[in-house]
Amino acid sequence: MNTRKHWFAIRKDLSGQRSWLLGLCSFLLPLCIWSLVSYTPWIWHPMVRISDPGGVAYFQKDMLVDREIFNKENAFMREGGESEARGEPANPIYLPAPHQVVQAFITAFQTAPIRRNDPWLHQSILHSITVIFYGFTLSAILGVPLGILCGTFAFFTRIIEPFIDFIRYMPAPAFGALMVAFLGIADAPKVAIIFIGTFFQMVLVVGNTTRLLDKSLLEAAQTLGATSKKLIFHVIVPGILPNLYRDMRILLGWAWTYLIVAELIGASSGISWFINQQAKYRNYDNVFAAIVMIGIIGLTTDQILRFIGHYLFPWERRN
Amino acid sequence: MNNLNLPSYLEQEPDVRARFKKIRQRPVILEVQHLGKVFPGADGDIVALHDILFNIHRREFICVIGASGCGKSTLIRILAGLDYPTSGQVLLDNQEVKGPSPDRGMVFQGYTLFPWLTIKKNIMFGLKMTNHGNNYAEEQALQWIDLVGLSNFANAYPHELSGGMKQRVAIARALANRPRILLMDEPFGALDAQTRSQMQAYLLQIWRNVDITILFITHDLDEAVYLADRIVVLGTHPGHIQEIIEVSVPRPRNPDQFLTPQFLATKKRLEELIHPPEKNRHEDLPMIRLTQAGDEVI
C-alpha cells in the first residue's frame, strides 16, 4: 500500500494514531517556529544585548540596542582607537522566548500585584469567567427560546429577524460608551457587551438550526397525533438539541473574544486588565502567558463540553 | 412477455371472484370524492390531481401506482391531512378529513424515526401524544416490537438498525396508535431488492394478523401485484385515475406466484397503462459506435 497516498487521500479519514500525531504537531509546529526564532542567533534577532559597553558612553550592560546603532557606534570606536562594545544578538523585548513565557506562567500566579489593592492573576481570571458566565447565560436564556420561535413560526421570523439582522452588524464594542452611561462603570456594562455580542447572533443561529430540522419528522409526529405544543416540546426541541449544543459551544468562543473589549470598558478589570497592566510594565512574558491562558481556558472548556455532549446525545455518536 | 399466451387480467377464478364480492360488502372506510389539487406555478397553474374518485373497504389492501410525476405522493399527503385538496374531499368513516390525525397512520419512504428516541420510545411516541399512560404505552410498544420481530432491539437507537428494520419500526409505530387506515408512501423504495421482498412478505403477514386497511403507494409493478387486492393506476399530466384493477392472483400470496399466468397478465396490463410503447420511442439513444472489438459475441 502506498503510504503517501494514505496520508493525503482526499476526504478519507486518517487512522487514530495518525490523527493524534497530527493533532500534536499542530501545537508543536508553531512552538518549533517560535523556538527557532528565539534560540537561533542567526534567525531574525534584530537587536544586540550588550555584554560589555566598551568605550560607548551610553551603553550599559544588558541593554538592548538596534544592531545598526551597535555597528555604527563600534565603527566610531574603531576610528577613535577605543575599545569596542560587545554583545550577543537578541530579539526585541516584545518577543520573549518560550521558556520565559513558561516561567512567567508560574511566576505570574505567585507574584503579588505591584499595587496592594490590585487583584492577583487568579482573581483576574475568575473575574473574567464570572463576567462571561453572566453575559452568556443571560443571552442564552433569552436567545435560545427566541431562536426556536423564529425557526418554528414564520410569524416570529418576519417580526424579529429583520431587526436583529440590522443590529448584528453594529459591533458590540460600539455600545460600550452607552452601556457605561446606562449601567455605570462596574461589571454591568461588561456583561451587557457580552450579551449584545452573542445574543443577536444566537437568535439567528438557533433560528437557522431549528429550520434545518428534517420537516418529515414533524409530519410523522403529526400523523401520530402530536399537536402544536407537543410538536415543539417533543419533536423540535429534542430534535435540534445536539446541534443547539454545538452552536452554544461556538458562541461561547465568541463570548471570549468580546470579553477583551468588554473588560476595557468603564473600570477595566479581569484578564484584559492584567494584560494591559503587564504591557505597561513591559513584562511581555506575562502578557504572552495571559493570552495563552485564555486559549487554554477556552480549549479546555470546549473539550470538556464536547466530552459531555458525547454522553448527552448517544444517538449522535456514529460520527 | 408478449409471446406468452396469457389469460385476460380481468378473468377471475371463482374463489377470487367470491373474495372480491365479500370485500365489496364490507363497510367503506375511506372515500376519496372527486379530489383535485392545483399548485399555483410561475407559468400558470399546475394540475397535480384531477377528479380522483375511489373507495376503500375495511381490511382491503389498495396499491396506488403510477409513473413519476403522476401525483401519487400528493394524493397520499392529502389523505394523511398533510396537504389540502383544492377541490373534492376525503371522508374517513363518513367524517371529512381536515388535517393530520392518529386515525390515519403513515409510513414514509425516509423512515422518519426520531433519532433521539430508542426503538421502544419511538413506538410509544404516538400513544403518549394521544394521552395514554406510560405503562400502557410501554406494554403496547413491547407487544408491537415483538410483532415486527425486533425484540432484541427495544433499547437500540434507530441509527443502529438497518433500513429494513427501521421501516418495520416505522410500521409498528404507526400501528401502535390503532389507526383506521395505514398510509404507506413508497415505504420500501430505498431498500435493496432482497430486503424489499422480505419486507413485502412481512407486510402481508402483519396485514393478516392486524385489523388494518392499507393504502400503499409504489412505482414497482411486481410489488403492486404481489401486495394488492385492487390497484389504482394513475396517469400523468394531470394525475388522474386510468383504471382500478382487481388483482386476480389468489390469496394467500407467496413469491412463487410471480410467474403464474394471472400475475403476469395483471403485470402486463399495468405495463401497458404506465409505460405505453409509443411514449418511449423518442427516448431511443442515437446509434454511435466507438468499437467493433469483440462484435462476434454481441
Coordinates of C-alpha atoms in Angstrom, one line a residue:
Chain A
M1 CA 0.0 0.0 0.0
N2 CA 1.2 3.5 -0.9
T3 CA 1.9 5.3 2.4
R4 CA 1.9 8.7 0.8
K5 CA -1.5 8.2 -0.7
H6 CA -2.6 7.2 2.7
W7 CA -1.6 10.5 4.4
F8 CA -3.1 12.6 1.6
A9 CA -6.2 10.7 0.5
I10 CA -9.0 13.1 -0.5
R11 CA -11.8 13.1 2.0
K12 CA -10.7 9.9 3.7
D13 CA -10.2 9.6 7.5
L14 CA -6.8 9.0 9.0
S15 CA -6.1 6.3 11.5
G16 CA -6.5 7.2 15.1
Q17 CA -2.8 7.1 15.7
R18 CA -2.1 9.5 12.8
S19 CA -4.8 11.8 13.8
W20 CA -3.3 12.1 17.3
L21 CA 0.1 12.6 15.8
L22 CA -1.1 15.4 13.6
G23 CA -3.0 17.0 16.4
L24 CA 0.1 17.1 18.5
C25 CA 2.1 18.5 15.6
S26 CA -0.5 21.3 15.1
F27 CA 0.7 22.5 18.5
L28 CA 4.4 21.5 18.2
L29 CA 5.0 23.2 14.8
P30 CA 4.2 26.8 15.9
L31 CA 6.2 26.1 19.1
C32 CA 9.1 24.9 16.9
I33 CA 9.0 28.1 14.8
W34 CA 8.8 30.2 17.9
S35 CA 11.7 28.3 19.4
L36 CA 13.8 28.6 16.2
V37 CA 13.2 32.4 16.2
S38 CA 14.0 32.6 19.9
Y39 CA 17.0 30.3 20.2
T40 CA 18.9 30.5 16.9
P41 CA 21.1 33.7 16.9
W42 CA 21.2 34.0 13.1
I43 CA 17.4 33.9 12.6
W44 CA 15.9 37.4 12.9
H45 CA 17.5 38.7 16.2
P46 CA 17.5 42.4 15.1
M47 CA 18.8 43.7 18.4
V48 CA 22.0 43.3 20.4
R49 CA 22.1 42.7 24.1
I50 CA 25.2 44.5 25.4
S51 CA 27.5 42.3 27.5
D52 CA 30.4 44.8 27.6
P53 CA 29.8 48.5 26.9
G54 CA 33.4 49.1 25.9
G55 CA 34.0 52.8 25.2
V56 CA 30.5 53.7 24.2
A57 CA 29.4 56.1 26.9
Y58 CA 25.6 55.5 26.9
F59 CA 25.7 51.7 26.5
Q60 CA 25.0 49.7 29.7
K61 CA 25.3 46.0 30.5
D62 CA 22.1 44.0 29.4
M63 CA 20.9 47.0 27.4
L64 CA 19.1 46.2 24.1
V65 CA 20.1 48.2 21.1
D66 CA 19.4 48.0 17.4
R67 CA 22.1 46.2 15.6
E68 CA 22.5 49.1 13.2
I69 CA 23.3 51.5 16.1
F70 CA 25.5 49.0 17.7
N71 CA 27.6 48.6 14.5
K72 CA 27.7 52.4 13.9
E73 CA 28.9 53.1 17.5
N74 CA 31.5 50.3 17.2
A75 CA 32.7 51.9 13.9
F76 CA 33.2 55.2 15.7
M77 CA 35.1 53.4 18.5
R78 CA 37.4 51.7 15.9
E79 CA 38.2 55.1 14.3
G80 CA 38.9 56.6 17.6
G81 CA 41.0 53.6 18.7
E82 CA 38.9 53.0 21.7
S83 CA 37.7 49.6 22.9
E84 CA 34.6 48.2 21.1
A85 CA 31.4 47.3 22.8
R86 CA 30.5 43.6 22.8
G87 CA 27.1 41.9 22.9
E88 CA 25.0 39.0 21.6
P89 CA 22.2 39.0 19.1
A90 CA 18.8 39.3 20.8
N91 CA 15.2 39.6 19.9
P92 CA 13.1 42.7 20.9
I93 CA 11.6 42.7 24.3
Y94 CA 8.1 42.1 23.0
L95 CA 9.1 38.6 21.8
P96 CA 10.1 36.6 24.8
A97 CA 11.4 33.1 24.4
P98 CA 9.2 30.1 25.2
H99 CA 11.0 29.2 28.4
Q100 CA 10.5 32.8 29.7
V101 CA 6.7 32.5 29.0
V102 CA 6.6 29.2 30.7
Q103 CA 8.4 30.7 33.7
A104 CA 6.0 33.7 33.6
F105 CA 3.1 31.2 33.6
I106 CA 4.2 30.0 37.0
T107 CA 5.5 33.3 38.5
A108 CA 2.6 35.3 37.3
F109 CA 0.4 33.4 39.7
Q110 CA 2.9 33.7 42.5
T111 CA 3.8 37.4 42.1
A112 CA 1.9 39.8 44.3
P113 CA 0.4 42.7 42.3
I114 CA 2.5 45.8 42.3
R115 CA -0.1 47.9 44.0
R116 CA -1.5 46.3 47.1
N117 CA -5.2 46.7 46.2
D118 CA -4.8 45.2 42.7
P119 CA -6.1 41.7 42.1
W120 CA -3.8 38.7 41.8
L121 CA -3.8 36.9 38.4
H122 CA -6.1 34.1 39.5
Q123 CA -8.6 36.7 40.8
S124 CA -8.5 38.5 37.4
I125 CA -9.2 35.2 35.6
L126 CA -12.0 34.4 38.0
H127 CA -13.5 37.8 37.4
S128 CA -13.4 37.3 33.6
I129 CA -15.0 34.0 33.9
T130 CA -17.8 35.4 36.0
V131 CA -18.5 38.2 33.5
I132 CA -18.6 35.7 30.7
F133 CA -20.9 33.4 32.7
Y134 CA -23.5 36.1 33.4
G135 CA -23.4 37.6 29.9
F136 CA -23.6 34.3 28.1
T137 CA -26.2 32.8 30.4
L138 CA -28.4 35.8 30.1
S139 CA -28.1 35.8 26.4
A140 CA -28.9 32.0 26.2
I141 CA -31.9 32.3 28.5
L142 CA -33.5 34.8 26.1
G143 CA -31.8 33.9 22.8
V144 CA -32.5 30.2 22.6
P145 CA -36.3 30.3 23.1
L146 CA -36.5 33.3 20.8
G147 CA -34.4 31.5 18.1
I148 CA -36.6 28.4 18.4
L149 CA -39.7 30.5 18.0
C150 CA -38.1 32.2 14.9
G151 CA -37.2 28.8 13.4
T152 CA -40.7 27.4 14.1
F153 CA -43.2 30.1 13.3
A154 CA -42.9 32.3 10.2
F155 CA -44.7 35.0 12.2
F156 CA -41.7 35.3 14.6
T157 CA -39.2 35.1 11.7
R158 CA -40.8 38.0 10.0
I159 CA -41.3 40.2 13.0
I160 CA -38.0 39.5 14.8
E161 CA -35.2 38.6 12.3
P162 CA -35.1 41.7 10.1
F163 CA -34.4 44.0 13.1
I164 CA -31.9 41.6 14.5
D165 CA -30.1 41.4 11.2
F166 CA -29.8 45.2 11.4
I167 CA -28.4 45.2 14.9
R168 CA -26.0 42.4 14.5
Y169 CA -24.0 44.5 12.0
M170 CA -23.3 47.0 14.8
P171 CA -20.1 45.9 16.5
A172 CA -20.8 45.2 20.2
P173 CA -18.0 47.4 21.4
A174 CA -19.7 50.4 19.8
F175 CA -22.3 50.1 22.5
G176 CA -19.6 50.5 25.2
A177 CA -20.0 54.1 26.0
L178 CA -23.7 53.8 26.0
M179 CA -23.7 50.9 28.3
V180 CA -21.5 52.7 30.8
A181 CA -23.9 55.6 30.7
F182 CA -26.8 53.2 31.3
L183 CA -25.3 50.8 33.7
G184 CA -22.3 52.5 35.5
I185 CA -18.7 51.5 35.4
A186 CA -18.8 48.2 37.4
D187 CA -19.4 44.8 35.8
A188 CA -22.9 45.5 34.5
P189 CA -21.8 47.2 31.2
K190 CA -19.3 44.4 30.6
V191 CA -21.9 41.8 31.0
A192 CA -24.1 43.9 28.6
I193 CA -21.4 43.9 26.0
I194 CA -21.0 40.1 26.1
F195 CA -24.8 39.9 25.9
I196 CA -25.0 42.2 22.9
G197 CA -22.1 40.4 21.2
T198 CA -23.7 37.0 21.5
F199 CA -27.5 37.4 21.8
F200 CA -28.3 38.6 18.3
Q201 CA -26.1 36.1 16.6
M202 CA -27.6 33.4 18.9
V203 CA -31.2 34.2 17.8
L204 CA -30.2 33.9 14.2
V205 CA -28.1 30.8 14.6
V206 CA -30.6 29.0 16.7
G207 CA -33.4 30.0 14.3
N208 CA -31.4 28.5 11.5
T209 CA -30.6 25.3 13.3
T210 CA -34.3 24.9 14.1
R211 CA -35.2 25.4 10.5
L212 CA -32.7 22.7 9.5
L213 CA -34.7 20.0 11.4
D214 CA -36.0 17.5 9.0
K215 CA -39.5 18.5 8.2
S216 CA -40.7 15.0 7.7
L217 CA -40.1 14.3 11.4
L218 CA -42.7 16.9 12.1
E219 CA -45.1 15.4 9.6
A220 CA -44.5 11.9 11.0
A221 CA -45.3 13.3 14.5
Q222 CA -48.4 14.9 13.3
T223 CA -49.7 11.7 11.8
L224 CA -49.0 10.1 15.2
G225 CA -51.3 12.7 16.9
A226 CA -48.9 15.4 18.0
T227 CA -50.4 18.9 18.2
S228 CA -48.6 22.3 18.0
K229 CA -47.4 22.5 21.6
K230 CA -46.4 18.8 21.7
L231 CA -44.6 19.2 18.4
I232 CA -42.4 21.9 19.9
F233 CA -41.5 20.2 23.1
H234 CA -41.4 16.6 21.9
V235 CA -40.0 16.9 18.4
I236 CA -38.4 20.3 17.7
V237 CA -36.6 20.8 21.0
P238 CA -35.2 17.2 21.3
G239 CA -34.5 17.1 17.6
I240 CA -32.3 20.2 17.5
L241 CA -30.7 19.7 20.9
P242 CA -27.4 18.2 19.6
N243 CA -26.9 21.0 17.1
L244 CA -28.1 23.6 19.6
Y245 CA -25.4 22.3 22.0
R246 CA -22.8 22.7 19.3
D247 CA -24.0 26.2 18.4
M248 CA -23.6 27.1 22.1
R249 CA -20.1 25.9 22.1
I250 CA -19.2 28.0 19.1
L251 CA -21.0 31.1 20.5
L252 CA -19.2 30.6 23.9
G253 CA -16.0 31.1 21.9
W254 CA -17.4 34.4 20.6
A255 CA -18.1 35.5 24.1
W256 CA -14.4 35.2 24.9
T257 CA -13.5 37.5 22.0
Y258 CA -15.9 40.1 23.2
L259 CA -14.6 39.8 26.8
I260 CA -11.4 41.5 25.9
V261 CA -13.2 44.7 24.7
A262 CA -15.8 44.4 27.4
E263 CA -13.3 44.4 30.2
L264 CA -11.7 47.7 29.0
I265 CA -15.0 49.5 29.3
G266 CA -15.6 51.5 32.4
A267 CA -13.2 50.4 35.2
S268 CA -11.0 47.9 33.4
S269 CA -10.8 44.5 35.1
G270 CA -10.2 40.8 34.7
I271 CA -7.6 39.2 32.5
S272 CA -7.5 42.1 29.9
W273 CA -6.7 44.5 32.7
F274 CA -3.9 42.2 33.7
I275 CA -2.6 42.1 30.1
N276 CA -2.7 45.8 29.8
Q277 CA -1.1 46.4 33.2
Q278 CA 1.8 44.0 32.4
A279 CA 2.3 45.5 29.0
K280 CA 2.7 48.9 30.7
Y281 CA 5.4 47.4 32.9
R282 CA 6.9 45.9 29.7
N283 CA 6.5 42.4 31.2
Y284 CA 5.8 40.9 27.8
D285 CA 6.4 37.4 29.1
N286 CA 3.4 37.8 31.4
V287 CA 1.4 39.2 28.6
F288 CA 2.0 36.1 26.5
A289 CA 1.3 33.9 29.4
A290 CA -2.0 35.5 30.0
I291 CA -3.0 35.3 26.3
V292 CA -2.0 31.7 26.2
M293 CA -4.0 31.1 29.3
I294 CA -7.2 32.4 27.6
G295 CA -6.5 30.0 24.9
I296 CA -6.1 27.1 27.3
I297 CA -9.2 28.0 29.3
G298 CA -11.2 28.2 26.0
L299 CA -9.9 25.0 24.6
T300 CA -10.3 23.1 27.8
T301 CA -13.9 24.3 28.3
D302 CA -14.7 23.4 24.8
Q303 CA -13.2 19.9 25.0
I304 CA -15.0 19.3 28.3
L305 CA -18.3 20.4 26.8
R306 CA -17.6 18.1 23.8
F307 CA -17.0 15.2 26.1
I308 CA -20.2 15.9 28.0
G309 CA -22.1 16.2 24.7
H310 CA -20.8 12.7 23.7
Y311 CA -22.7 11.3 26.7
L312 CA -25.7 13.6 26.5
F313 CA -26.5 12.6 22.9
P314 CA -25.7 8.9 22.4
W315 CA -27.6 8.8 19.2
E316 CA -25.2 11.3 17.6
R317 CA -22.2 9.1 18.4
R318 CA -22.0 7.5 14.9
N319 CA -19.6 10.2 13.7
Chain B
M1 CA -44.0 -11.3 -22.3
N2 CA -45.9 -10.7 -25.5
N3 CA -45.1 -14.2 -26.8
L4 CA -46.7 -15.8 -23.8
N5 CA -50.3 -17.0 -24.2
L6 CA -51.7 -15.1 -21.2
P7 CA -55.3 -15.0 -20.0
S8 CA -57.1 -11.7 -19.7
Y9 CA -56.2 -9.9 -16.4
L10 CA -60.0 -9.5 -15.9
E11 CA -60.5 -13.2 -15.7
Q12 CA -61.1 -14.3 -12.1
E13 CA -61.2 -17.8 -10.6
P14 CA -64.5 -18.5 -8.8
D15 CA -62.9 -18.2 -5.3
V16 CA -61.2 -14.9 -6.3
R17 CA -64.5 -13.6 -7.5
A18 CA -66.1 -14.6 -4.3
R19 CA -63.4 -12.8 -2.3
F20 CA -64.0 -9.6 -4.2
K21 CA -67.7 -9.9 -3.6
K22 CA -67.1 -10.2 0.1
I23 CA -64.7 -7.2 0.1
R24 CA -67.4 -5.1 -1.6
Q25 CA -69.9 -6.0 1.1
R26 CA -67.6 -4.8 3.8
P27 CA -68.1 -1.2 5.1
V28 CA -66.3 1.6 3.3
I29 CA -63.6 3.1 5.5
L30 CA -62.2 5.8 3.2
E31 CA -64.0 7.7 0.5
V32 CA -62.0 9.8 -2.0
Q33 CA -64.5 12.1 -3.6
H34 CA -63.7 14.0 -6.8
L35 CA -60.3 15.1 -5.4
G36 CA -58.4 17.7 -7.2
K37 CA -55.2 19.6 -6.5
V38 CA -53.8 22.6 -8.3
F39 CA -50.4 24.1 -7.5
P40 CA -50.0 27.7 -8.5
G41 CA -46.9 28.0 -10.6
A42 CA -44.9 30.7 -12.2
D43 CA -46.1 29.8 -15.7
G44 CA -49.7 29.3 -14.7
D45 CA -51.3 26.7 -12.5
I46 CA -50.1 23.1 -12.5
V47 CA -52.9 20.5 -12.1
A48 CA -51.4 17.7 -10.0
L49 CA -54.6 15.7 -9.4
H50 CA -57.8 15.7 -11.4
D51 CA -61.1 14.2 -10.2
I52 CA -59.7 11.3 -8.2
L53 CA -62.6 9.0 -7.1
F54 CA -62.4 5.7 -5.3
N55 CA -63.5 3.9 -2.1
I56 CA -61.5 1.7 0.2
H57 CA -63.3 -1.1 2.1
R58 CA -62.4 -2.3 5.5
R59 CA -59.3 -4.5 5.6
E60 CA -58.7 -4.0 2.0
F61 CA -55.2 -3.7 0.6
I62 CA -55.0 -1.0 -2.1
C63 CA -52.0 -0.1 -4.1
V64 CA -51.7 3.2 -6.0
I65 CA -49.2 3.0 -8.8
G66 CA -48.1 5.5 -11.5
A67 CA -45.1 6.9 -13.3
S68 CA -43.1 9.6 -11.5
G69 CA -45.0 12.9 -11.6
C70 CA -48.4 11.4 -11.6
G71 CA -49.2 13.0 -8.2
K72 CA -49.3 9.8 -6.1
S73 CA -47.3 11.4 -3.3
T74 CA -49.6 14.4 -3.4
L75 CA -52.6 12.1 -3.1
I76 CA -51.3 10.3 -0.1
R77 CA -50.3 13.5 1.6
I78 CA -53.8 14.8 1.2
L79 CA -55.2 11.5 2.6
A80 CA -52.9 11.9 5.6
G81 CA -54.0 15.5 6.0
L82 CA -50.5 16.9 5.4
D83 CA -51.7 18.7 2.3
Y84 CA -55.1 20.1 1.3
P85 CA -57.1 19.4 -1.8
T86 CA -58.2 22.3 -4.0
S87 CA -61.4 20.5 -4.8
G88 CA -63.3 17.5 -3.6
Q89 CA -62.9 15.9 -0.2
V90 CA -61.8 12.8 1.7
L91 CA -64.1 11.0 4.1
L92 CA -62.9 8.7 6.8
D93 CA -65.8 6.8 8.4
N94 CA -68.0 9.5 6.8
Q95 CA -66.1 12.3 8.6
E96 CA -64.3 14.8 6.4
V97 CA -60.5 14.7 6.8
K98 CA -59.3 18.2 7.9
G99 CA -55.7 17.6 8.9
P100 CA -53.3 15.0 10.2
S101 CA -54.7 12.7 12.9
P102 CA -53.7 9.5 14.5
D103 CA -56.6 7.6 12.9
R104 CA -54.6 7.7 9.7
G105 CA -51.1 6.3 10.3
M106 CA -48.4 7.0 7.8
V107 CA -45.2 5.3 6.9
F108 CA -42.8 7.4 4.9
Q109 CA -40.1 6.4 2.5
G110 CA -37.4 8.1 4.5
Y111 CA -38.1 6.1 7.7
T112 CA -38.6 9.3 9.8
L113 CA -37.9 7.6 13.1
F114 CA -37.0 10.0 15.9
P115 CA -33.2 9.6 16.2
W116 CA -33.1 10.7 19.8
L117 CA -35.6 8.0 20.9
T118 CA -34.9 4.3 21.3
I119 CA -37.0 1.9 19.3
K120 CA -39.3 1.3 22.2
K121 CA -39.8 5.0 22.8
N122 CA -40.3 5.7 19.1
I123 CA -43.2 3.2 19.2
M124 CA -44.5 4.7 22.4
F125 CA -44.4 8.2 20.9
G126 CA -47.9 8.1 19.3
L127 CA -49.5 6.6 22.4
K128 CA -48.0 9.4 24.6
M129 CA -49.1 12.0 22.1
T130 CA -52.7 10.7 22.3
N131 CA -52.5 10.9 26.1
H132 CA -52.2 7.3 27.0
G133 CA -50.5 6.4 30.3
N134 CA -46.8 5.5 30.3
N135 CA -47.4 1.9 31.5
Y136 CA -50.0 1.2 28.8
A137 CA -47.8 2.8 26.1
E138 CA -44.8 0.7 27.2
E139 CA -46.8 -2.5 27.3
Q140 CA -48.2 -1.8 23.9
A141 CA -44.8 -0.9 22.4
L142 CA -43.3 -4.1 23.6
Q143 CA -46.1 -6.1 22.0
W144 CA -45.6 -4.3 18.7
I145 CA -41.8 -4.7 18.9
D146 CA -42.4 -8.5 19.2
L147 CA -44.9 -8.4 16.4
V148 CA -42.4 -6.9 13.9
G149 CA -39.6 -9.3 15.2
L150 CA -37.3 -6.7 16.8
S151 CA -37.4 -7.9 20.5
N152 CA -33.6 -7.7 20.7
F153 CA -33.6 -4.0 19.6
A154 CA -36.1 -2.4 22.0
N155 CA -33.4 -0.2 23.6
A156 CA -31.4 0.4 20.4
Y157 CA -31.3 3.8 18.7
P158 CA -32.6 4.0 15.1
H159 CA -29.1 4.6 13.6
E160 CA -28.0 1.2 14.9
L161 CA -30.7 -0.5 12.7
S162 CA -30.6 -1.5 9.0
G163 CA -33.1 0.1 6.6
G164 CA -35.5 -2.8 6.7
M165 CA -35.5 -2.9 10.5
K166 CA -36.1 0.9 10.6
Q167 CA -39.1 0.5 8.3
R168 CA -40.5 -2.3 10.5
V169 CA -40.2 0.1 13.5
A170 CA -42.0 2.8 11.4
I171 CA -44.8 0.4 10.7
A172 CA -45.1 -0.7 14.3
R173 CA -45.0 3.0 15.4
A174 CA -47.9 3.8 13.1
L175 CA -49.9 0.7 14.0
A176 CA -49.5 1.2 17.8
N177 CA -51.9 4.1 17.6
R178 CA -54.6 1.7 16.2
P179 CA -55.3 3.8 13.1
R180 CA -58.3 3.1 10.9
I181 CA -56.1 3.0 7.8
L182 CA -52.3 2.8 7.3
L183 CA -51.0 5.0 4.5
M184 CA -47.6 3.9 3.1
D185 CA -45.7 6.2 0.7
E186 CA -43.2 4.1 -1.2
P187 CA -42.0 2.6 2.1
F188 CA -39.6 0.1 0.6
G189 CA -38.3 2.4 -2.2
A190 CA -35.0 2.9 -0.5
L191 CA -34.3 -0.8 0.3
D192 CA -32.2 -3.2 -1.7
A193 CA -34.1 -5.9 -3.7
Q194 CA -33.6 -8.7 -1.2
T195 CA -34.7 -6.7 1.8
R196 CA -37.6 -5.3 -0.2
S197 CA -39.1 -8.7 -1.0
Q198 CA -38.6 -9.8 2.6
M199 CA -40.4 -6.6 3.8
Q200 CA -43.3 -7.3 1.4
A201 CA -43.7 -10.7 2.9
Y202 CA -43.6 -9.2 6.4
L203 CA -46.1 -6.6 5.5
L204 CA -48.6 -9.2 4.2
Q205 CA -48.1 -11.2 7.4
I206 CA -48.7 -8.1 9.6
W207 CA -51.8 -7.2 7.5
R208 CA -53.2 -10.7 8.0
N209 CA -52.6 -10.5 11.8
V210 CA -53.8 -7.0 12.5
D211 CA -57.2 -5.4 11.8
I212 CA -55.9 -2.8 9.4
T213 CA -56.7 -1.3 6.0
I214 CA -53.7 -0.4 3.9
L215 CA -53.2 2.1 1.1
F216 CA -49.8 1.6 -0.4
I217 CA -48.0 3.8 -2.9
T218 CA -45.4 2.3 -5.2
H219 CA -43.9 2.6 -8.7
D220 CA -42.9 -1.1 -8.7
L221 CA -45.3 -3.2 -10.8
D222 CA -44.3 -6.5 -9.1
E223 CA -44.8 -5.0 -5.7
A224 CA -48.3 -3.7 -6.6
V225 CA -49.5 -7.0 -8.0
Y226 CA -47.9 -9.0 -5.2
L227 CA -49.5 -7.0 -2.4
A228 CA -52.8 -5.5 -3.5
D229 CA -56.4 -6.5 -3.7
R230 CA -57.0 -3.6 -6.0
I231 CA -54.6 -1.4 -7.8
V232 CA -55.4 2.2 -8.6
V233 CA -53.4 3.1 -11.7
L234 CA -52.7 6.9 -12.1
G235 CA -51.8 8.6 -15.3
T236 CA -49.8 11.8 -15.7
H237 CA -50.5 15.4 -16.8
P238 CA -52.7 15.8 -14.9
G239 CA -52.7 13.0 -12.4
H240 CA -55.9 11.1 -13.0
I241 CA -57.2 7.5 -12.5
Q242 CA -56.7 5.4 -15.6
E243 CA -58.1 2.2 -14.2
I244 CA -58.8 0.4 -11.0
I245 CA -57.7 -3.2 -11.4
E246 CA -58.9 -6.1 -9.3
V247 CA -55.9 -8.3 -8.9
S248 CA -56.9 -11.9 -9.9
V249 CA -54.0 -13.5 -8.1
P250 CA -55.5 -15.7 -5.3
R251 CA -54.5 -15.2 -1.6
P252 CA -52.6 -16.1 0.4
R253 CA -49.8 -14.7 -1.8
N254 CA -46.3 -16.1 -2.0
P255 CA -43.3 -15.3 -4.1
D256 CA -43.9 -18.4 -6.3
Q257 CA -46.9 -16.6 -7.8
F258 CA -44.7 -14.1 -9.6
L259 CA -44.7 -16.4 -12.7
T260 CA -48.3 -17.5 -12.7
P261 CA -50.4 -16.5 -15.7
Q262 CA -52.7 -14.3 -13.6
F263 CA -49.8 -12.5 -12.1
L264 CA -48.1 -11.9 -15.4
A265 CA -51.4 -10.9 -17.1
T266 CA -52.0 -8.2 -14.4
K267 CA -48.5 -7.0 -14.6
K268 CA -48.7 -6.8 -18.4
R269 CA -51.8 -4.7 -18.1
L270 CA -50.1 -2.3 -15.7
E271 CA -47.1 -2.1 -18.1
E272 CA -49.4 -1.1 -20.9
L273 CA -51.1 1.6 -18.8
I274 CA -48.0 3.0 -17.2
H275 CA -45.4 2.6 -20.0
P276 CA -47.3 2.7 -23.3
P277 CA -44.8 1.8 -26.1
E278 CA -45.4 4.9 -28.2
K279 CA -44.4 7.1 -25.2
N280 CA -40.9 5.6 -25.0
R281 CA -40.0 5.8 -28.7
H282 CA -38.4 9.3 -28.7
E283 CA -36.1 8.3 -25.9
D284 CA -34.0 5.9 -28.1
L285 CA -30.3 6.6 -28.0
P286 CA -28.6 7.6 -31.2
M287 CA -26.5 4.8 -32.7
I288 CA -22.9 5.9 -32.2
R289 CA -20.4 3.1 -32.3
L290 CA -17.0 3.5 -30.8
T291 CA -15.7 0.0 -31.2
Q292 CA -16.1 -3.2 -33.2
A293 CA -13.9 -5.3 -30.9
G294 CA -15.5 -8.5 -29.8
D295 CA -18.5 -7.9 -32.1
E296 CA -18.9 -11.6 -32.9
V297 CA -20.2 -12.3 -29.4
I298 CA -22.5 -9.3 -29.1

